[in-house]
mmCIF file of C-alpha atoms in Angstrom:
data_model
loop_
_atom_site.group_PDB
_atom_site.id
_atom_site.type_symbol
_atom_site.label_atom_id
_atom_site.label_comp_id
_atom_site.label_asym_id
_atom_site.label_seq_id
_atom_site.Cartn_x
_atom_site.Cartn_y
_atom_site.Cartn_z
ATOM 1 C CA MET A 27 73.768 78.696 64.835
ATOM 2 C CA LYS A 28 71.700 77.764 61.817
ATOM 3 C CA LEU A 29 68.057 76.764 62.293
ATOM 4 C CA ALA A 30 68.724 73.571 60.301
ATOM 5 C CA LYS A 31 70.912 72.491 63.239
ATOM 6 C CA GLN A 32 68.626 73.908 65.912
ATOM 7 C CA SER A 33 65.678 72.055 64.526
ATOM 8 C CA ARG A 34 67.157 68.721 65.623
ATOM 9 C CA SER A 35 66.464 69.629 69.250
ATOM 10 C CA LYS A 36 63.085 68.456 70.478
ATOM 11 C CA SER A 37 63.069 71.262 73.044
ATOM 12 C CA PHE A 38 63.612 73.795 70.249
ATOM 13 C CA GLU A 39 60.861 72.303 68.131
ATOM 14 C CA SER A 40 58.412 72.242 71.081
ATOM 15 C CA LEU A 41 58.846 76.014 71.376
ATOM 16 C CA THR A 42 58.879 77.023 67.711
ATOM 17 C CA SER A 43 55.726 74.946 67.054
ATOM 18 C CA ARG A 44 53.957 77.174 69.593
ATOM 19 C CA ASN A 45 54.185 80.428 67.714
ATOM 20 C CA ILE A 46 57.621 81.430 69.083
ATOM 21 C CA ASP A 47 60.108 82.665 66.523
ATOM 22 C CA SER A 48 63.364 80.766 66.124
ATOM 23 C CA ASN A 49 65.639 83.440 67.601
ATOM 24 C CA ARG A 50 63.525 83.870 70.759
ATOM 25 C CA ALA A 51 63.093 80.123 71.180
ATOM 26 C CA GLN A 52 66.871 79.664 71.153
ATOM 27 C CA LYS A 53 67.374 82.475 73.661
ATOM 28 C CA LEU A 54 64.848 80.952 76.018
ATOM 29 C CA LEU A 55 66.566 77.619 75.839
ATOM 30 C CA ASP A 56 69.969 79.242 76.420
ATOM 31 C CA GLU A 57 68.487 80.740 79.580
ATOM 32 C CA GLY A 58 67.341 77.319 80.730
ATOM 33 C CA LEU A 59 63.657 78.008 79.988
ATOM 34 C CA ASN A 60 62.123 74.965 78.285
ATOM 35 C CA LEU A 61 58.448 74.372 77.658
ATOM 36 C CA SER A 62 57.878 72.708 80.989
ATOM 37 C CA LYS A 63 59.235 75.726 82.913
ATOM 38 C CA LEU A 64 57.451 78.233 80.750
ATOM 39 C CA SER A 65 54.110 76.521 81.215
ATOM 40 C CA GLN A 66 54.388 77.101 85.004
ATOM 41 C CA MET A 67 54.792 80.865 84.543
ATOM 42 C CA ASN A 68 51.832 83.306 84.493
ATOM 43 C CA ARG A 69 50.894 85.496 81.556
ATOM 44 C CA ALA A 70 52.583 88.582 82.977
ATOM 45 C CA ALA A 71 55.917 86.768 83.379
ATOM 46 C CA LEU A 72 55.683 85.308 79.844
ATOM 47 C CA ARG A 73 54.947 88.775 78.443
ATOM 48 C CA GLU A 74 58.091 90.093 80.136
ATOM 49 C CA LEU A 75 59.983 87.457 78.136
ATOM 50 C CA GLY A 76 58.678 89.011 74.972
ATOM 51 C CA LEU A 77 56.017 86.400 74.100
ATOM 52 C CA ASP A 78 52.765 87.451 72.487
ATOM 53 C CA SER A 79 49.235 86.264 73.264
ATOM 54 C CA ALA A 80 49.212 83.523 70.651
ATOM 55 C CA ALA A 81 52.421 81.995 72.043
ATOM 56 C CA ILE A 82 51.189 82.318 75.647
ATOM 57 C CA ASP A 83 47.876 80.637 74.803
ATOM 58 C CA SER A 84 49.699 77.759 73.119
ATOM 59 C CA ILE A 85 52.111 77.317 76.088
ATOM 60 C CA HIS A 86 49.245 77.258 78.547
ATOM 61 C CA GLY A 87 47.339 74.729 76.467
ATOM 62 C CA HIS A 88 44.522 77.081 75.383
ATOM 63 C CA ARG A 89 45.674 76.815 71.802
ATOM 64 C CA PRO A 90 46.974 73.508 70.406
ATOM 65 C CA ARG A 91 50.483 73.326 69.049
ATOM 66 C CA ILE A 92 51.082 72.753 65.352
ATOM 67 C CA PRO A 93 51.241 68.956 64.869
ATOM 68 C CA PRO A 94 54.906 67.793 64.676
ATOM 69 C CA GLN A 95 54.574 66.185 61.307
ATOM 70 C CA THR A 96 52.998 69.293 59.802
ATOM 71 C CA PHE A 97 55.545 71.526 61.527
ATOM 72 C CA GLN A 98 58.537 69.554 60.213
ATOM 73 C CA SER A 99 57.070 69.153 56.712
ATOM 74 C CA VAL A 100 56.419 72.902 56.201
ATOM 75 C CA LEU A 101 59.894 73.879 57.477
ATOM 76 C CA TYR A 102 61.652 71.218 55.374
ATOM 77 C CA LYS A 103 59.852 72.120 52.142
ATOM 78 C CA SER A 104 60.941 75.715 52.687
ATOM 79 C CA ARG A 105 64.443 74.739 53.855
ATOM 80 C CA TRP A 106 63.922 76.791 57.043
ATOM 81 C CA THR A 107 63.932 79.926 54.898
ATOM 82 C CA CYS A 108 61.446 82.808 54.549
ATOM 83 C CA CYS A 109 59.548 82.365 51.221
ATOM 84 C CA ILE A 110 59.305 86.116 50.724
ATOM 85 C CA CYS A 111 62.845 87.464 51.078
ATOM 86 C CA ARG A 112 64.498 84.046 50.667
ATOM 87 C CA THR A 113 67.358 85.129 52.963
ATOM 88 C CA PRO A 114 69.072 82.213 54.723
ATOM 89 C CA ASP A 115 69.845 82.214 58.438
ATOM 90 C CA LYS A 116 67.229 84.842 59.343
ATOM 91 C CA GLU A 117 65.058 84.150 62.373
ATOM 92 C CA ILE A 118 61.803 82.601 61.187
ATOM 93 C CA ILE A 119 58.311 81.808 62.342
ATOM 94 C CA LEU A 120 55.423 79.746 60.985
ATOM 95 C CA HIS A 121 52.601 82.087 59.988
ATOM 96 C CA HIS A 122 48.949 81.212 59.489
ATOM 97 C CA ILE A 123 47.789 82.437 56.117
ATOM 98 C CA ASP A 124 44.155 82.447 57.357
ATOM 99 C CA GLU A 125 44.353 83.779 60.916
ATOM 100 C CA TRP A 126 44.211 81.024 63.510
ATOM 101 C CA SER A 127 41.692 82.809 65.698
ATOM 102 C CA LYS A 128 39.193 82.687 62.803
ATOM 103 C CA SER A 129 40.160 79.546 60.886
ATOM 104 C CA ARG A 130 41.373 77.219 63.697
ATOM 105 C CA ASP A 131 43.428 75.698 60.864
ATOM 106 C CA HIS A 132 46.814 74.130 61.602
ATOM 107 C CA SER A 133 46.986 72.315 58.275
ATOM 108 C CA GLU A 134 50.028 72.501 56.022
ATOM 109 C CA PRO A 135 48.355 74.545 53.225
ATOM 110 C CA ASN A 136 47.545 77.261 55.809
ATOM 111 C CA LEU A 137 51.112 77.584 57.105
ATOM 112 C CA VAL A 138 53.964 79.537 55.584
ATOM 113 C CA VAL A 139 57.549 80.213 56.744
ATOM 114 C CA LEU A 140 58.340 83.894 57.176
ATOM 115 C CA CYS A 141 61.217 85.821 58.691
ATOM 116 C CA LEU A 142 60.316 88.298 61.474
ATOM 117 C CA GLN A 143 60.448 91.299 59.078
ATOM 118 C CA CYS A 144 58.163 89.725 56.525
ATOM 119 C CA HIS A 145 55.944 88.419 59.332
ATOM 120 C CA GLY A 146 55.476 91.979 60.421
ATOM 121 C CA LYS A 147 54.425 92.941 56.878
ATOM 122 C CA ALA A 148 51.936 90.070 56.827
ATOM 123 C CA HIS A 149 50.257 91.541 59.934
ATOM 124 C CA SER A 150 50.510 95.130 58.850
ATOM 125 C CA LYS A 151 47.351 96.873 57.684
ATOM 126 C CA HIS A 152 48.864 100.355 57.275
ATOM 127 C CA GLU A 153 48.152 101.906 53.815
ATOM 128 C CA LEU A 154 51.759 103.053 53.436
ATOM 129 C CA SER A 155 53.223 99.695 54.310
ATOM 130 C CA ILE A 156 53.956 96.852 51.878
ATOM 131 C CA ASN A 157 51.337 94.400 52.932
ATOM 132 C CA LEU A 158 51.452 90.635 52.363
ATOM 133 C CA GLY A 159 47.928 89.454 51.801
ATOM 134 C CA ARG A 160 46.532 85.929 51.518
ATOM 135 C CA GLU A 161 47.055 85.563 47.795
ATOM 136 C CA GLU A 162 50.560 86.983 47.883
ATOM 137 C CA LEU A 163 51.577 84.512 50.624
ATOM 138 C CA ILE A 164 50.070 81.513 48.848
ATOM 139 C CA SER A 165 51.816 82.430 45.589
ATOM 140 C CA ALA A 166 55.132 83.115 47.280
ATOM 141 C CA LYS A 167 55.035 79.846 49.207
ATOM 142 C CA ALA A 168 54.316 77.821 46.032
ATOM 143 C CA ALA A 169 57.042 79.547 44.024
ATOM 144 C CA TRP A 170 59.686 79.116 46.770
ATOM 145 C CA GLU A 171 58.872 75.469 47.430
ATOM 146 C CA SER A 172 59.168 74.797 43.716
ATOM 147 C CA GLU A 173 62.563 76.527 43.603
ATOM 148 C CA VAL A 174 63.746 74.510 46.631
ATOM 149 C CA ARG A 175 62.606 71.207 45.066
ATOM 150 C CA GLY A 176 64.784 71.759 42.038
ATOM 151 C CA SER A 177 67.850 73.081 43.884
ATOM 152 C CA ASP A 178 69.348 69.749 44.911
ATOM 153 C CA ALA A 179 68.953 68.280 41.407
ATOM 154 C CA ARG A 180 70.644 71.291 39.810
ATOM 155 C CA VAL A 181 73.627 70.994 42.099
ATOM 156 C CA LEU A 182 73.780 67.216 41.591
ATOM 157 C CA ALA A 183 73.751 67.774 37.798
ATOM 158 C CA ALA A 184 76.607 70.267 38.035
ATOM 159 C CA HIS A 185 78.771 67.739 39.934
ATOM 160 C CA SER A 186 77.918 64.665 37.904
ATOM 161 C CA GLY A 187 79.329 65.494 34.446
ATOM 162 C CA VAL A 188 82.090 63.719 32.555
ATOM 163 C CA LYS A 189 85.286 65.563 33.332
ATOM 164 C CA ASP A 190 88.760 64.759 32.117
ATOM 165 C CA HIS A 191 87.462 61.470 30.643
ATOM 166 C CA SER A 192 86.295 60.355 34.112
ATOM 167 C CA TYR A 193 82.787 59.145 34.753
ATOM 168 C CA VAL A 194 81.314 59.424 38.261
ATOM 169 C CA TRP A 195 78.301 57.167 37.727
ATOM 170 C CA TYR A 196 79.470 53.606 38.430
ATOM 171 C CA TYR A 197 76.036 52.043 38.175
ATOM 172 C CA VAL A 198 73.014 53.079 36.149
ATOM 173 C CA ASN A 199 69.645 51.317 36.184
ATOM 174 C CA HIS A 200 69.412 51.696 32.392
ATOM 175 C CA GLN A 201 65.804 50.604 31.965
ATOM 176 C CA ARG A 202 64.292 52.602 34.815
ATOM 177 C CA LEU A 203 66.463 55.678 34.340
ATOM 178 C CA PHE A 204 65.837 55.961 30.567
ATOM 179 C CA ALA A 205 62.110 55.627 31.279
ATOM 180 C CA ALA A 206 62.254 58.346 33.931
ATOM 181 C CA ALA A 207 64.319 60.584 31.606
ATOM 182 C CA ARG A 208 61.672 60.170 28.870
ATOM 183 C CA ASN A 209 58.955 61.104 31.324
ATOM 184 C CA ALA A 210 60.959 64.258 32.072
ATOM 185 C CA GLY A 211 61.107 65.109 28.336
ATOM 186 C CA PHE A 212 64.302 63.419 27.224
ATOM 187 C CA ASN A 213 64.389 62.459 23.483
ATOM 188 C CA PRO A 214 67.184 59.849 22.983
ATOM 189 C CA LYS A 215 67.248 60.437 19.248
ATOM 190 C CA LYS A 216 68.288 64.025 19.815
ATOM 191 C CA ALA A 217 71.145 63.120 22.168
ATOM 192 C CA PRO A 218 74.578 64.009 20.680
ATOM 193 C CA HIS A 219 75.843 60.427 20.715
ATOM 194 C CA TYR A 220 72.667 58.709 19.460
ATOM 195 C CA GLN A 221 73.743 58.450 15.871
ATOM 196 C CA ALA A 222 77.059 56.911 16.801
ATOM 197 C CA MET A 223 75.265 54.419 19.044
ATOM 198 C CA LYS A 224 72.824 53.600 16.228
ATOM 199 C CA THR A 225 75.656 53.016 13.796
ATOM 200 C CA LEU A 226 77.357 50.666 16.236
ATOM 201 C CA GLY A 227 74.066 48.767 16.736
ATOM 202 C CA LEU A 228 74.009 49.574 20.479
ATOM 203 C CA VAL A 229 70.481 51.132 20.560
ATOM 204 C CA ASP A 230 67.059 49.962 19.473
ATOM 205 C CA SER A 231 64.450 52.039 17.606
ATOM 206 C CA ARG A 232 63.447 53.837 20.832
ATOM 207 C CA GLY A 233 66.964 54.684 21.906
ATOM 208 C CA ASN A 234 67.243 52.027 24.586
ATOM 209 C CA LEU A 235 70.459 50.065 24.949
ATOM 210 C CA SER A 236 70.442 47.050 22.653
ATOM 211 C CA ILE A 237 73.441 44.970 23.703
ATOM 212 C CA GLY A 238 71.999 41.469 23.955
ATOM 213 C CA HIS A 239 75.268 40.065 22.579
ATOM 214 C CA MET A 240 76.838 41.120 25.912
ATOM 215 C CA ASN A 241 74.684 38.803 27.963
ATOM 216 C CA ASN A 242 77.583 36.475 28.641
ATOM 217 C CA GLU A 243 79.945 39.265 29.740
ATOM 218 C CA PRO A 244 80.523 40.441 33.341
ATOM 219 C CA HIS A 245 78.822 43.783 32.762
ATOM 220 C CA ALA A 246 77.123 45.842 30.055
ATOM 221 C CA TYR A 247 80.254 47.915 29.263
ATOM 222 C CA ALA A 248 82.696 45.105 28.637
ATOM 223 C CA HIS A 249 83.123 45.870 24.946
ATOM 224 C CA GLY A 250 85.312 48.024 22.705
ATOM 225 C CA ASP A 251 82.764 50.765 22.162
ATOM 226 C CA CYS A 252 82.097 51.389 25.839
ATOM 227 C CA ILE A 253 83.299 55.003 25.770
ATOM 228 C CA THR A 254 80.628 56.022 23.234
ATOM 229 C CA GLN A 255 78.069 54.101 25.254
ATOM 230 C CA THR A 256 79.206 55.776 28.461
ATOM 231 C CA ARG A 257 78.736 59.225 26.998
ATOM 232 C CA TYR A 258 75.370 58.398 25.474
ATOM 233 C CA VAL A 259 74.054 57.004 28.821
ATOM 234 C CA HIS A 260 75.490 60.020 30.614
ATOM 235 C CA GLU A 261 73.425 62.293 28.361
ATOM 236 C CA ALA A 262 70.316 60.583 29.595
ATOM 237 C CA VAL A 263 71.450 60.658 33.217
ATOM 238 C CA GLU A 264 72.396 64.358 33.014
ATOM 239 C CA TYR A 265 69.030 65.212 31.454
ATOM 240 C CA TYR A 266 67.096 63.295 34.095
ATOM 241 C CA VAL A 267 69.021 64.770 37.019
ATOM 242 C CA SER A 268 68.711 68.305 35.611
ATOM 243 C CA ASN A 269 64.934 68.040 35.206
ATOM 244 C CA ALA A 270 63.843 65.810 38.063
ATOM 245 C CA SER A 271 62.834 66.676 41.600
ATOM 246 C CA ILE A 272 65.522 65.053 43.698
ATOM 247 C CA ASP A 273 65.808 65.699 47.421
ATOM 248 C CA ASN A 274 69.283 65.502 49.006
ATOM 249 C CA ILE A 275 68.623 64.016 52.428
ATOM 250 C CA SER A 276 72.194 63.056 53.224
ATOM 251 C CA ASP A 277 72.507 65.308 56.287
ATOM 252 C CA PHE A 278 68.928 64.918 57.531
ATOM 253 C CA LEU A 279 68.996 61.405 58.916
ATOM 254 C CA ASP A 280 67.661 62.015 62.414
ATOM 255 C CA LYS A 281 64.904 59.592 63.303
ATOM 256 C CA SER A 282 62.664 62.238 64.889
ATOM 257 C CA SER A 283 61.946 63.853 61.525
ATOM 258 C CA ILE A 284 63.041 61.554 58.714
ATOM 259 C CA ALA A 285 59.527 60.157 58.169
ATOM 260 C CA TYR A 286 58.227 63.683 57.694
ATOM 261 C CA ARG A 287 60.824 64.400 55.009
ATOM 262 C CA VAL A 288 60.868 61.159 53.036
ATOM 263 C CA ARG A 289 57.735 59.422 51.846
ATOM 264 C CA GLU A 290 56.752 56.700 49.425
ATOM 265 C CA GLY A 291 57.258 57.796 45.813
ATOM 266 C CA ASP A 292 59.982 60.384 46.612
ATOM 267 C CA THR A 293 63.218 60.451 44.630
ATOM 268 C CA ILE A 294 66.157 61.132 46.926
ATOM 269 C CA PHE A 295 69.903 61.502 46.812
ATOM 270 C CA LEU A 296 71.803 59.818 49.640
ATOM 271 C CA GLN A 297 75.549 60.102 50.214
ATOM 272 C CA GLY A 298 77.710 58.424 52.780
ATOM 273 C CA ALA A 299 78.987 54.968 53.762
ATOM 274 C CA PHE A 300 77.150 52.146 51.989
ATOM 275 C CA THR A 301 77.558 48.401 52.278
ATOM 276 C CA PHE A 302 77.375 46.420 49.026
ATOM 277 C CA ARG A 303 76.894 42.646 49.089
ATOM 278 C CA ASN A 304 76.045 39.902 46.636
ATOM 279 C CA ASN A 305 72.667 38.186 46.763
ATOM 280 C CA THR A 306 73.658 35.576 44.132
ATOM 281 C CA THR A 307 76.778 33.718 42.954
ATOM 282 C CA ARG A 308 76.135 34.687 39.321
ATOM 283 C CA ARG A 309 79.146 36.583 37.920
ATOM 284 C CA GLU A 310 78.244 37.259 34.313
ATOM 285 C CA GLY A 311 75.254 38.377 32.246
ATOM 286 C CA LEU A 312 71.925 39.596 33.539
ATOM 287 C CA GLY A 313 70.728 38.664 37.037
ATOM 288 C CA GLN A 314 73.795 39.505 39.157
ATOM 289 C CA GLU A 315 71.694 40.730 42.048
ATOM 290 C CA ARG A 316 73.382 42.812 44.700
ATOM 291 C CA GLU A 317 72.086 44.847 47.569
ATOM 292 C CA LEU A 318 73.142 48.281 48.755
ATOM 293 C CA CYS A 319 72.461 49.448 52.283
ATOM 294 C CA ARG A 320 73.085 52.614 54.234
ATOM 295 C CA ARG A 321 72.352 52.486 57.955
ATOM 296 C CA VAL A 322 72.495 55.410 60.352
ATOM 297 C CA GLY A 323 71.328 54.547 63.885
ATOM 298 C CA ASP A 324 67.800 53.149 63.615
ATOM 299 C CA ILE A 325 67.360 54.346 60.012
ATOM 300 C CA GLU A 326 68.113 52.065 57.072
ATOM 301 C CA PHE A 327 67.936 52.511 53.298
ATOM 302 C CA THR A 328 68.166 49.400 51.134
ATOM 303 C CA ALA A 329 67.859 48.594 47.432
ATOM 304 C CA THR A 330 68.690 45.656 45.184
ATOM 305 C CA PHE A 331 70.316 46.170 41.787
ATOM 306 C CA ASP A 332 71.730 44.144 38.924
ATOM 307 C CA ALA A 333 75.514 44.416 38.858
ATOM 308 C CA TRP A 334 75.393 43.722 35.092
ATOM 309 C CA ASP A 335 74.442 47.427 34.768
ATOM 310 C CA CYS A 336 77.798 48.565 36.271
ATOM 311 C CA THR A 337 79.464 51.070 33.981
ATOM 312 C CA SER A 338 83.063 49.764 34.199
ATOM 313 C CA THR A 339 85.050 46.735 35.221
ATOM 314 C CA SER A 340 86.433 48.625 38.235
ATOM 315 C CA ALA A 341 82.904 49.441 39.404
ATOM 316 C CA TRP A 342 81.793 45.858 38.906
ATOM 317 C CA ALA A 343 84.842 44.244 40.536
ATOM 318 C CA VAL A 344 85.834 46.771 43.252
ATOM 319 C CA TRP A 345 83.731 49.848 43.881
ATOM 320 C CA LEU A 346 80.337 48.230 44.266
ATOM 321 C CA ARG A 347 81.466 45.657 46.782
ATOM 322 C CA GLY A 348 81.984 45.746 50.528
ATOM 323 C CA ARG A 349 81.971 49.028 52.455
ATOM 324 C CA GLN A 350 82.312 52.127 50.236
ATOM 325 C CA ASN A 351 81.579 55.825 50.367
ATOM 326 C CA ALA A 352 79.159 56.562 47.626
ATOM 327 C CA GLY A 353 76.143 58.652 46.526
ATOM 328 C CA ALA A 354 72.926 57.047 45.264
ATOM 329 C CA ILE A 355 69.791 58.266 43.538
ATOM 330 C CA LEU A 356 66.977 56.219 45.012
ATOM 331 C CA LYS A 357 63.243 55.976 44.382
ATOM 332 C CA VAL A 358 61.434 55.211 47.655
ATOM 333 C CA ARG A 359 59.092 52.246 47.267
ATOM 334 C CA SER A 360 58.002 51.761 50.891
ATOM 335 C CA VAL A 361 58.601 52.982 54.419
ATOM 336 C CA GLU A 362 58.393 50.463 57.213
ATOM 337 C CA GLU A 363 58.671 51.151 60.960
ATOM 338 C CA ARG A 364 59.184 48.120 63.203
ATOM 339 C CA HIS A 365 60.676 47.792 66.662
ATOM 340 C CA GLU A 366 61.750 51.476 66.583
ATOM 341 C CA LYS A 367 63.639 50.916 63.351
ATOM 342 C CA VAL A 368 62.654 52.751 60.153
ATOM 343 C CA THR A 369 63.496 50.998 56.872
ATOM 344 C CA PHE A 370 63.211 52.651 53.492
ATOM 345 C CA LYS A 371 63.019 50.076 50.690
ATOM 346 C CA CYS A 372 64.074 51.699 47.427
ATOM 347 C CA THR A 373 64.777 51.232 43.763
ATOM 348 C CA ALA A 374 68.346 52.256 42.828
ATOM 349 C CA LEU A 375 68.426 54.513 39.764
ATOM 350 C CA ALA A 376 72.146 55.331 39.840
ATOM 351 C CA VAL A 377 75.191 55.098 42.131
ATOM 352 C CA ALA A 378 78.101 57.534 41.954
ATOM 353 C CA PHE A 379 81.539 58.113 43.430
ATOM 354 C CA GLY A 380 83.493 61.308 43.768
ATOM 355 C CA LEU A 381 80.613 63.772 44.186
ATOM 356 C CA ARG A 382 82.279 66.137 46.616
ATOM 357 C CA ASN A 383 80.498 68.574 49.010
ATOM 358 C CA LEU A 384 77.102 66.965 48.519
ATOM 359 C CA LYS A 385 76.646 65.314 51.866
ATOM 360 C CA SER A 386 75.611 68.594 53.403
ATOM 361 C CA ARG A 387 73.773 71.583 51.912
ATOM 362 C CA ASN A 388 76.564 74.027 52.538
ATOM 363 C CA TYR A 389 76.633 74.560 48.758
ATOM 364 C CA GLY A 390 73.434 76.626 48.738
ATOM 365 C CA HIS A 391 71.000 78.806 50.611
ATOM 366 C CA PHE A 392 68.884 76.028 52.062
ATOM 367 C CA GLY A 393 70.256 75.183 55.466
#
């Protein structure tokens, strides 16, 4: 069983946040030994179960557990994977970079995810051993978290290209996405289709879409040069997706930890069943406001968007209406929790169809 699945159990989390490695925590739970039962056992009995002094002190309340939000955040940023060997599905443990007994520091910067083998090296002081000192751990943690942050975007980019004259992005927030692409280093004038767009009069001096004459049309691509425009816009989308930090949260929608994983300002990818509905009766030109919503239990993601930015007549008339399976790149504007319901209000950057195998992270090494 992968830790990504185990971590959904509160009983499992209550043990692993008390200095018990993931493998031993699962074995204890399989034997019917949860935290409540372990706390009633004496030190000798706990030692017979293979627990060390730090774990025993934490179980008995002499050492506070790692705060749940910190615990979840550290694990998520490392995708439940050791930052040293980067081997998925190994048993792991949260290690204090500065020893707890001296630092009393449970903060996120002082915690790093290690497998049991690398954890042993971090505690080894033998001259012939490969030791993992403070600086090595800090450096490895930073490098691995950076690698993880870019992994989802790279996979998304690989799946989102134009193939066989098909285009997976059915909606693009042109203004916001071009601005984000520029911030990531995109130069529209160097895009392969820029000159063609300029010749057709479809871009302004900065490379933004300039199609004011389409304001009375159902959407921005209802013209004869839409294929050139589609490919030009895709170049901006592909650049942005390839260079942004986008977190695929599609299979991490459990309420117990979602707030630790998604925060204001994050850019996320969310795939699954969405509901699209009109907020206005306007059916042409700018201002065709629609809302997208994905709800899973007590968690809800919402965003409004202008249907004029749909990239085809099919998207405008069919695919961005009603109940549809889709994938969306969203910028989180706010997180609200009310009456046990968590609502993420977002800005939609793009909506896609046909992105297979992206709902879960089975495509990589990260859970």
